[in-house]
Short mmCIF file of C-alpha atoms and ligand atoms in Angstrom, two decimals:
data_model
loop_
_atom_site.label_atom_id
_atom_site.label_comp_id
_atom_site.label_asym_id
_atom_site.label_seq_id
_atom_site.Cartn_x
_atom_site.Cartn_y
_atom_site.Cartn_z
CA MET A 47 -12.15 -0.08 -35.36
CA VAL A 48 -12.98 1.90 -32.23
CA ASN A 49 -10.35 4.34 -31.02
CA SER A 50 -9.54 5.77 -27.62
CA GLN A 51 -10.57 9.32 -28.55
CA GLU A 52 -14.10 8.26 -29.61
CA LEU A 53 -14.52 6.07 -26.56
CA PHE A 54 -13.38 8.89 -24.28
CA GLU A 55 -15.91 11.29 -25.86
CA ARG A 56 -18.69 8.75 -25.28
CA ALA A 57 -17.42 7.98 -21.76
CA LYS A 58 -17.43 11.65 -20.72
CA LYS A 59 -21.17 11.83 -21.48
CA VAL A 60 -22.06 9.01 -19.10
CA ILE A 61 -19.22 8.68 -16.57
CA PRO A 62 -17.88 11.66 -14.54
CA GLY A 63 -14.72 12.73 -16.37
CA GLY A 64 -15.03 9.61 -18.53
CA VAL A 65 -13.31 7.42 -15.96
CA ASN A 66 -14.12 5.34 -12.89
CA SER A 67 -10.99 6.48 -11.02
CA PRO A 68 -9.58 10.01 -11.43
CA VAL A 69 -5.90 9.35 -12.20
CA ARG A 70 -6.90 7.32 -15.29
CA ALA A 71 -8.09 10.50 -16.97
CA PHE A 72 -4.48 11.61 -17.82
CA LYS A 73 -5.37 15.14 -16.65
CA ALA A 74 -2.08 15.61 -14.81
CA VAL A 75 -0.18 15.14 -18.07
CA ASN A 76 -2.63 17.24 -20.02
CA SER A 77 -3.64 14.36 -22.23
CA ASN A 78 -6.43 11.88 -22.94
CA PRO A 79 -6.50 8.28 -21.74
CA LEU A 80 -5.86 5.22 -23.84
CA PHE A 81 -8.61 2.62 -23.74
CA ILE A 82 -7.07 -0.79 -23.23
CA SER A 83 -8.31 -3.95 -24.90
CA ARG A 84 -5.92 -6.59 -23.53
CA ALA A 85 -2.57 -7.26 -21.89
CA LYS A 86 -0.11 -10.12 -21.67
CA GLY A 87 3.13 -10.39 -19.70
CA SER A 88 4.91 -7.04 -19.69
CA LYS A 89 2.83 -5.66 -22.58
CA ILE A 90 -0.44 -3.79 -22.72
CA TYR A 91 -2.49 -3.10 -25.91
CA ASP A 92 -4.88 -0.27 -26.58
CA VAL A 93 -8.08 -0.62 -28.60
CA GLU A 94 -6.13 0.27 -31.74
CA GLU A 95 -3.75 -2.66 -31.09
CA THR A 96 -0.78 -0.42 -30.27
CA GLU A 97 1.63 -2.32 -28.02
CA TYR A 98 3.27 -0.75 -24.97
CA ILE A 99 5.68 -1.98 -22.32
CA ASP A 100 3.61 -1.43 -19.20
CA TYR A 101 5.00 0.04 -15.97
CA VAL A 102 1.63 0.74 -14.38
CA GLY A 103 0.72 -2.91 -13.85
CA SER A 104 -2.87 -2.00 -13.00
CA TRP A 105 -1.33 0.25 -10.29
CA GLY A 106 0.51 -2.57 -8.58
CA PRO A 107 -1.42 -5.86 -8.64
CA MET A 108 0.30 -7.37 -11.68
CA ILE A 109 3.58 -8.35 -10.00
CA LEU A 110 3.68 -11.48 -12.18
CA GLY A 111 2.86 -9.55 -15.36
CA HIS A 112 -0.50 -9.54 -17.11
CA ASN A 113 -2.70 -12.56 -17.63
CA ASN A 114 -0.52 -15.06 -15.80
CA GLU A 115 -1.46 -18.64 -16.88
CA ALA A 116 -1.66 -20.13 -13.37
CA ILE A 117 -3.92 -17.34 -12.13
CA LEU A 118 -6.15 -17.65 -15.21
CA LYS A 119 -6.51 -21.42 -14.70
CA SER A 120 -7.38 -20.95 -11.04
CA VAL A 121 -10.02 -18.34 -11.91
CA GLU A 122 -11.48 -20.47 -14.75
CA LYS A 123 -11.89 -23.38 -12.36
CA ALA A 124 -13.61 -21.21 -9.74
CA ILE A 125 -15.98 -19.58 -12.24
CA CYS A 126 -17.39 -22.97 -13.27
CA ASN A 127 -18.60 -23.55 -9.71
CA GLY A 128 -20.48 -20.26 -9.36
CA LEU A 129 -19.63 -16.59 -8.98
CA SER A 130 -20.82 -15.89 -5.43
CA PHE A 131 -22.59 -17.72 -2.62
CA GLY A 132 -22.58 -15.32 0.34
CA ALA A 133 -21.42 -18.27 2.44
CA PRO A 134 -17.96 -19.41 3.52
CA VAL A 135 -15.77 -21.19 0.95
CA GLU A 136 -12.57 -23.21 1.31
CA ALA A 137 -10.49 -20.66 -0.65
CA GLU A 138 -11.06 -18.06 2.09
CA VAL A 139 -9.51 -20.36 4.66
CA GLN A 140 -6.66 -21.23 2.31
CA ILE A 141 -5.77 -17.60 1.56
CA ALA A 142 -5.90 -16.60 5.24
CA GLU A 143 -3.68 -19.56 6.15
CA LEU A 144 -1.28 -18.66 3.36
CA ILE A 145 -1.04 -15.02 4.45
CA THR A 146 -0.39 -15.93 8.08
CA GLU A 147 2.34 -18.27 6.85
CA MET A 148 3.97 -15.68 4.55
CA VAL A 149 3.86 -12.61 6.78
CA PRO A 150 5.64 -12.49 10.14
CA GLY A 151 3.43 -11.51 13.07
CA ILE A 152 0.08 -11.98 11.36
CA GLU A 153 -2.30 -14.40 13.03
CA MET A 154 -5.69 -13.49 11.57
CA VAL A 155 -6.98 -11.96 8.36
CA ARG A 156 -10.29 -10.39 7.29
CA MET A 157 -10.90 -10.12 3.54
CA VAL A 158 -12.64 -7.08 2.03
CA ASN A 159 -13.05 -5.76 -1.52
CA SER A 160 -10.57 -2.89 -1.90
CA GLY A 161 -7.65 -1.13 -0.27
CA THR A 162 -9.95 1.71 0.73
CA GLU A 163 -12.21 -0.67 2.58
CA ALA A 164 -9.23 -2.39 4.24
CA VAL A 165 -7.90 0.91 5.60
CA MET A 166 -11.33 2.20 6.65
CA SER A 167 -11.93 -1.03 8.58
CA ALA A 168 -8.42 -1.09 10.09
CA ILE A 169 -8.94 2.41 11.44
CA ARG A 170 -12.29 1.51 12.99
CA LEU A 171 -10.61 -1.53 14.53
CA ALA A 172 -7.74 0.56 15.96
CA ARG A 173 -10.24 3.01 17.43
CA GLY A 174 -12.32 0.20 18.89
CA PHE A 175 -9.30 -1.58 20.33
CA THR A 176 -7.71 1.49 21.93
CA LYS A 177 -10.99 3.31 22.72
CA ARG A 178 -9.44 6.48 21.32
CA ASP A 179 -10.51 8.58 18.30
CA LYS A 180 -7.52 10.42 16.86
CA ILE A 181 -5.35 9.14 14.02
CA ILE A 182 -1.97 10.33 12.77
CA LYS A 183 -1.22 10.05 9.07
CA PHE A 184 1.57 11.50 6.96
CA GLU A 185 1.36 14.28 4.41
CA GLY A 186 1.30 12.84 0.91
CA CYS A 187 0.50 9.28 1.97
CA TYR A 188 -2.60 7.90 0.29
CA HIS A 189 -4.78 5.42 2.11
CA GLY A 190 -7.82 5.20 -0.15
CA HIS A 191 -10.81 7.52 -0.24
CA SER A 192 -12.58 7.00 3.09
CA ASP A 193 -13.51 10.28 4.83
CA SER A 194 -10.92 10.26 7.61
CA MET A 195 -8.07 9.51 5.17
CA LEU A 196 -8.78 12.29 2.66
CA VAL A 197 -6.63 14.73 4.55
CA LYS A 198 -3.38 15.74 2.87
CA ALA A 199 -3.58 12.57 0.78
CA GLY A 200 -1.36 11.64 -2.13
CA SER A 201 -2.03 9.97 -5.50
CA GLY A 202 -4.89 11.50 -7.55
CA VAL A 203 -5.69 13.86 -4.70
CA LEU A 204 -2.17 15.24 -4.76
CA THR A 205 -2.18 15.59 -8.53
CA ALA A 206 -5.52 17.33 -8.59
CA GLY A 207 -4.21 19.80 -6.01
CA VAL A 208 -7.15 19.15 -3.72
CA PRO A 209 -5.66 18.78 -0.23
CA ASP A 210 -9.00 17.95 1.31
CA SER A 211 -11.89 16.59 -0.70
CA MET A 212 -15.20 18.41 -0.70
CA GLY A 213 -17.81 16.47 1.21
CA VAL A 214 -15.56 15.36 4.06
CA PRO A 215 -17.18 16.60 7.29
CA LYS A 216 -14.98 19.01 9.27
CA ASN A 217 -15.36 17.03 12.49
CA VAL A 218 -14.23 13.85 10.76
CA ALA A 219 -11.13 15.54 9.33
CA ALA A 220 -10.43 17.09 12.75
CA ASP A 221 -9.58 13.69 14.19
CA THR A 222 -6.96 13.10 11.48
CA LEU A 223 -3.66 14.71 12.43
CA THR A 224 -0.90 14.93 9.85
CA ALA A 225 2.83 14.54 10.37
CA ILE A 226 5.75 14.88 7.99
CA TYR A 227 7.11 11.74 6.35
CA ASN A 228 10.65 10.89 7.52
CA ASP A 229 10.43 13.45 10.34
CA ILE A 230 10.06 11.68 13.68
CA ALA A 231 10.04 15.00 15.58
CA SER A 232 6.81 15.98 13.79
CA VAL A 233 5.19 12.79 15.13
CA GLU A 234 6.57 13.28 18.65
CA LYS A 235 5.06 16.76 18.66
CA LEU A 236 1.59 15.43 17.78
CA PHE A 237 1.85 12.78 20.51
CA ALA A 238 2.86 15.43 23.06
CA GLU A 239 -0.06 17.67 22.09
CA ASN A 240 -2.59 14.82 22.14
CA LYS A 241 -1.62 12.73 25.15
CA ASN A 242 -3.52 9.42 25.40
CA GLU A 243 -5.75 10.39 22.48
CA ILE A 244 -4.01 8.79 19.49
CA SER A 245 -5.53 5.46 18.52
CA ALA A 246 -3.22 4.73 15.61
CA VAL A 247 -0.47 5.97 13.37
CA ILE A 248 -0.99 4.90 9.77
CA ILE A 249 1.83 4.97 7.25
CA GLU A 250 2.85 3.63 3.86
CA PRO A 251 6.13 1.98 4.96
CA VAL A 252 7.46 3.01 1.56
CA ALA A 253 5.50 6.03 0.38
CA ALA A 254 4.36 5.21 -3.15
CA ASN A 255 1.57 7.69 -3.79
CA MET A 256 3.67 10.88 -3.83
CA GLY A 257 6.13 9.31 -6.22
CA VAL A 258 8.25 6.76 -4.39
CA ILE A 259 9.94 7.76 -1.13
CA ALA A 260 11.93 5.40 1.06
CA PRO A 261 11.72 5.64 4.84
CA LYS A 262 14.99 6.95 6.29
CA GLU A 263 17.14 4.54 8.28
CA ASP A 264 15.43 3.88 11.64
CA PHE A 265 12.36 6.05 10.87
CA LEU A 266 9.96 3.08 10.97
CA ARG A 267 11.70 1.60 14.02
CA GLU A 268 11.44 4.90 15.91
CA LEU A 269 7.80 5.19 14.87
CA SER A 270 7.09 1.73 16.22
CA ALA A 271 8.80 2.54 19.55
CA LEU A 272 6.91 5.82 19.82
CA CYS A 273 3.58 4.02 19.27
CA LYS A 274 4.41 1.36 21.88
CA ARG A 275 5.30 4.00 24.48
CA ASN A 276 1.97 5.74 23.91
CA GLY A 277 -0.34 2.71 23.76
CA THR A 278 -1.02 3.54 20.10
CA LEU A 279 -1.35 0.99 17.31
CA LEU A 280 0.94 1.18 14.29
CA ILE A 281 -0.85 0.47 11.01
CA PHE A 282 1.27 -0.34 7.98
CA ASP A 283 -0.71 0.36 4.85
CA GLU A 284 0.88 -2.29 2.66
CA VAL A 285 -1.63 -2.03 -0.18
CA ILE A 286 1.35 -1.41 -2.51
CA THR A 287 4.31 -2.84 -0.57
CA GLY A 288 2.59 -6.02 0.64
CA PHE A 289 3.93 -9.14 -1.11
CA ARG A 290 6.03 -6.81 -3.33
CA LEU A 291 9.04 -5.76 -1.25
CA ALA A 292 9.25 -9.33 0.03
CA LYS A 293 6.93 -12.25 0.77
CA GLY A 294 6.34 -10.68 4.18
CA GLY A 295 6.11 -7.16 2.73
CA ALA A 296 7.66 -4.13 4.41
CA GLN A 297 7.58 -5.80 7.82
CA GLU A 298 10.02 -8.43 6.57
CA TYR A 299 11.98 -6.03 4.32
CA PHE A 300 12.68 -3.48 7.07
CA GLY A 301 12.47 -5.83 10.06
CA VAL A 302 9.84 -3.69 11.76
CA SER A 303 6.46 -5.07 12.78
CA ALA A 304 3.13 -3.29 12.76
CA ASP A 305 0.03 -3.99 14.85
CA ILE A 306 -2.40 -3.97 11.92
CA VAL A 307 -1.49 -4.36 8.24
CA THR A 308 -3.72 -3.46 5.31
CA TYR A 309 -3.55 -5.08 1.89
CA GLY A 310 -5.00 -4.62 -1.58
CA LYS A 311 -3.68 -4.71 -5.14
CA ILE A 312 -1.32 -7.76 -5.27
CA ILE A 313 -3.47 -9.73 -2.82
CA GLY A 314 -6.27 -9.99 -5.40
CA GLY A 315 -4.14 -11.00 -8.39
CA GLY A 316 -6.07 -8.41 -10.46
CA MET A 317 -9.48 -8.96 -8.86
CA PRO A 318 -11.04 -6.40 -6.45
CA VAL A 319 -9.70 -7.60 -3.11
CA GLY A 320 -8.41 -6.00 0.06
CA ALA A 321 -7.63 -7.34 3.51
CA TYR A 322 -6.64 -6.25 6.97
CA ALA A 323 -4.71 -8.43 9.33
CA GLY A 324 -2.89 -8.55 12.61
CA ARG A 325 -2.41 -10.51 15.78
CA ARG A 326 -5.27 -12.44 17.33
CA GLU A 327 -5.81 -10.14 20.31
CA ILE A 328 -6.57 -7.23 17.99
CA MET A 329 -8.37 -9.05 15.18
CA GLU A 330 -10.77 -10.75 17.58
CA CYS A 331 -12.29 -7.34 18.30
CA VAL A 332 -13.96 -7.63 14.86
CA ALA A 333 -17.56 -8.90 14.58
CA PRO A 334 -18.90 -11.52 15.04
CA VAL A 335 -16.33 -12.21 17.81
CA GLY A 336 -15.96 -8.62 19.02
CA GLY A 337 -17.81 -5.34 18.96
CA VAL A 338 -16.15 -3.64 15.97
CA TYR A 339 -18.64 -4.05 13.14
CA GLN A 340 -17.48 -4.73 9.59
CA ALA A 341 -19.15 -6.77 6.87
CA GLY A 342 -19.25 -7.34 3.09
CA THR A 343 -21.75 -9.05 0.80
CA LEU A 344 -19.04 -10.00 -1.70
CA SER A 345 -16.10 -10.24 0.73
CA GLY A 346 -14.07 -13.42 0.25
CA ASN A 347 -15.74 -13.90 -3.14
CA PRO A 348 -14.71 -17.33 -4.50
CA VAL A 349 -13.52 -16.06 -7.90
CA ALA A 350 -11.51 -13.23 -6.36
CA MET A 351 -10.03 -15.61 -3.78
CA ALA A 352 -9.01 -18.01 -6.56
CA ALA A 353 -7.06 -15.24 -8.29
CA GLY A 354 -5.40 -13.98 -5.12
CA LEU A 355 -4.58 -17.43 -3.87
CA ALA A 356 -2.92 -18.43 -7.15
CA GLN A 357 -0.80 -15.26 -7.20
CA LEU A 358 0.26 -15.54 -3.55
CA GLU A 359 1.12 -19.23 -3.94
CA ILE A 360 3.50 -18.38 -6.78
CA LEU A 361 5.10 -15.63 -4.69
CA ARG A 362 5.47 -17.89 -1.68
CA SER A 363 7.31 -20.61 -3.55
CA ASN A 364 9.39 -18.54 -6.00
CA GLU A 365 11.99 -16.43 -4.26
CA GLN A 366 13.46 -15.72 -7.74
CA VAL A 367 10.46 -13.51 -8.53
CA TYR A 368 11.78 -11.01 -5.97
CA LYS A 369 15.37 -11.39 -7.17
CA HIS A 370 14.25 -10.76 -10.75
CA ILE A 371 12.01 -7.73 -10.19
CA ASN A 372 14.57 -6.07 -7.91
CA ALA A 373 17.40 -6.74 -10.38
CA MET A 374 15.41 -5.40 -13.35
CA ALA A 375 14.35 -2.32 -11.39
CA LYS A 376 17.97 -1.70 -10.39
CA ILE A 377 19.22 -1.85 -13.99
CA LEU A 378 16.41 0.48 -14.98
CA GLY A 379 16.96 2.94 -12.11
CA ASP A 380 20.75 3.04 -12.51
CA GLY A 381 20.35 3.40 -16.27
CA ILE A 382 17.97 6.34 -15.94
CA GLU A 383 20.34 8.03 -13.50
CA LEU A 384 23.25 7.76 -15.95
CA LEU A 385 21.12 9.06 -18.83
CA ALA A 386 19.91 12.01 -16.76
CA GLN A 387 23.55 12.93 -16.07
CA LYS A 388 24.56 12.41 -19.70
CA TYR A 389 21.82 14.70 -21.04
CA ASN A 390 21.88 17.09 -18.11
CA VAL A 391 18.22 16.48 -17.23
CA PRO A 392 17.48 17.41 -13.60
CA ALA A 393 16.04 14.09 -12.46
CA ASN A 394 16.27 12.32 -9.11
CA ILE A 395 15.57 8.61 -9.14
CA ASN A 396 14.09 7.00 -6.03
CA ARG A 397 13.93 3.22 -5.89
CA VAL A 398 12.98 0.68 -3.27
CA GLY A 399 12.99 -2.89 -4.57
CA SER A 400 10.77 -3.03 -7.67
CA LEU A 401 9.19 0.40 -7.04
CA LEU A 402 10.74 3.37 -8.83
CA CYS A 403 10.08 7.02 -9.45
CA VAL A 404 11.78 9.53 -11.71
CA PHE A 405 11.34 12.87 -9.94
CA PHE A 406 11.99 15.85 -12.17
CA ALA A 407 13.48 17.66 -9.21
CA GLU A 408 16.80 19.41 -8.59
CA SER A 409 17.41 17.74 -5.23
CA VAL A 410 16.74 14.52 -3.37
CA VAL A 411 13.10 13.86 -2.47
CA THR A 412 12.39 12.58 1.07
CA ASN A 413 8.94 13.98 1.86
CA TYR A 414 5.77 15.52 0.44
CA ALA A 415 6.99 19.14 0.42
CA GLU A 416 10.07 18.12 -1.55
CA ALA A 417 8.04 15.93 -3.92
CA LYS A 418 5.75 18.86 -4.66
CA LYS A 419 8.71 20.90 -5.91
CA SER A 420 9.01 18.54 -8.88
CA ASP A 421 8.58 19.95 -12.36
CA THR A 422 5.26 18.45 -13.41
CA VAL A 423 5.46 20.13 -16.82
CA ALA A 424 8.71 18.26 -17.47
CA TYR A 425 7.06 15.05 -16.31
CA ALA A 426 4.20 15.58 -18.77
CA LYS A 427 6.70 16.04 -21.62
CA TYR A 428 8.56 12.90 -20.55
CA PHE A 429 5.32 10.94 -20.26
CA LYS A 430 4.06 11.91 -23.73
CA SER A 431 7.37 11.24 -25.42
CA MET A 432 7.66 7.84 -23.72
CA LEU A 433 4.11 6.91 -24.72
CA LYS A 434 4.96 7.71 -28.35
CA LYS A 435 7.96 5.42 -28.03
CA GLY A 436 5.81 2.54 -26.76
CA ILE A 437 6.31 2.85 -23.00
CA TYR A 438 3.22 3.10 -20.81
CA LEU A 439 4.02 5.03 -17.61
CA ALA A 440 1.80 6.37 -14.86
CA PRO A 441 0.14 9.58 -16.11
CA SER A 442 1.37 11.57 -13.10
CA GLN A 443 4.65 12.59 -11.49
CA PHE A 444 3.33 11.39 -8.15
CA GLU A 445 2.96 7.68 -8.91
CA ALA A 446 5.30 4.70 -8.95
CA MET A 447 6.78 2.64 -11.78
CA PHE A 448 5.98 -1.01 -11.09
CA VAL A 449 8.36 -3.68 -12.36
CA SER A 450 6.93 -7.19 -12.75
CA SER A 451 8.47 -10.64 -13.15
CA ALA A 452 7.36 -10.51 -16.81
CA HIS A 453 9.71 -7.58 -17.54
CA SER A 454 12.73 -9.02 -19.37
CA GLU A 455 16.19 -7.56 -19.83
CA ASP A 456 15.13 -6.71 -23.39
CA ASP A 457 12.13 -4.78 -22.06
CA ILE A 458 14.44 -2.82 -19.77
CA LYS A 459 16.91 -2.17 -22.60
CA ASN A 460 14.11 -0.94 -24.88
CA THR A 461 12.78 1.26 -22.09
CA LEU A 462 16.22 2.80 -21.50
CA ASN A 463 16.55 3.44 -25.25
CA ALA A 464 13.23 5.28 -25.17
CA ILE A 465 14.35 7.27 -22.15
CA GLU A 466 17.59 8.20 -23.89
CA GLY A 467 15.63 9.53 -26.86
CA THR A 468 13.26 11.39 -24.57
CA PHE A 469 16.02 12.96 -22.43
CA MET A 470 17.81 13.98 -25.65
CA GLU A 471 14.65 15.83 -26.76
CA MET A 472 14.16 17.34 -23.31
CA SER A 473 17.73 18.65 -23.03
CA LYS A 474 17.39 20.68 -26.22
C1 PLP B 181 -4.23 2.00 -3.84
C2 PLP B 181 -4.03 2.27 -2.40
C3 PLP B 181 -5.11 2.28 -1.50
C4 PLP B 181 -6.53 2.19 -1.94
O1 PLP B 181 -6.83 0.96 -2.53
P1 PLP B 181 -8.12 0.85 -3.50
O2 PLP B 181 -8.16 -0.60 -3.82
O3 PLP B 181 -7.82 1.74 -4.66
O4 PLP B 181 -9.28 1.30 -2.72
C5 PLP B 181 -4.83 2.42 -0.16
N1 PLP B 181 -3.57 2.54 0.28
C6 PLP B 181 -2.51 2.53 -0.55
C7 PLP B 181 -1.13 2.65 0.00
C8 PLP B 181 -2.71 2.43 -1.92
O5 PLP B 181 -1.68 2.47 -2.75
#
């Protein structure tokens, strides 16, 4: 039987760092990755057939658990008709119609192939629409790896301690201004210093790439008002929160609307899909109607659309999915909090809906600077102990735990038992 160690050794010879996306390398927890052979429901299996309860969920897409039957059937049907045509298909119309129905304020949708591509395109669109160049983003928010967004980014970039990637031109980064999450004054200051120059403010409405951080009461509303006053577009990067916090994502959950919304992860049901969307007036600036160019050979791919469509249809017609994932995440979050108190482990639990993060921090975490104070050595200990006990967590302090509709009360109970054992070890 192959094992993860052997595969990783082979991988490192032919793939940079042995992985096709940095956070998978387990570097932040000083460990080596597991190679996965299959997954079903809430469980994931490595190549040695070890079973884990999975809280990574492919980094967000698997809101219905792994290998959902309805999604599989939809994909199987699509595959039989051909993998790609480079011409319009019915499923593209269906998914766009479905999204406009599910999400308040969205009138048009353009499909792309990843969250990175969605954000990159949304930013070009905002610049084209406003005829301005500058962008405001928030420290610790991750918006994919396009040049202008690799400035004080979160996720793997945060973990690796590389605030700016090599290879990003200085003049590109210069147009990306950074504000502090949950600090409206820091945004007001940038607006005052750059009058009539800001095309867009982009934000993760719930930050989920520096751990999980909720927006403070009224922060998003104030941000929206500030953008309106300045003729600036507000972009919600809902690559994680879209279709997860609610059918209508963060816009519905917080009752705040954005001008452009970006999607990825859940929207593809596990296939490589992204999208950007907004009201007609803005979206019609995109080619071939308008002058903002954006294209994709495999965009709206029929197999990918079949997966996304099946997943979104289930979410549209099953409100109990949201009730279930939020309830399970609450039991889990509350349980962890109690155990941290019981074993005197300095942990702060942040939770918004089905997104959770256990920060090994002494005090409450509301922004990037506070997140960075977390004890990453403690997280690594926690991670390794949990893995040994059959719980697969994100291999970094600065990522979310994703709860899916396949997580049962038993899964949560078993996870809390593992956490109790781990906290007991850690408190010694
Ligand atoms: C994952 C993520 C992206 C990038 O999506 P990819 O599909 O990995 O390119 C962008 N924004 C947010 C908020 C994300 O979580």
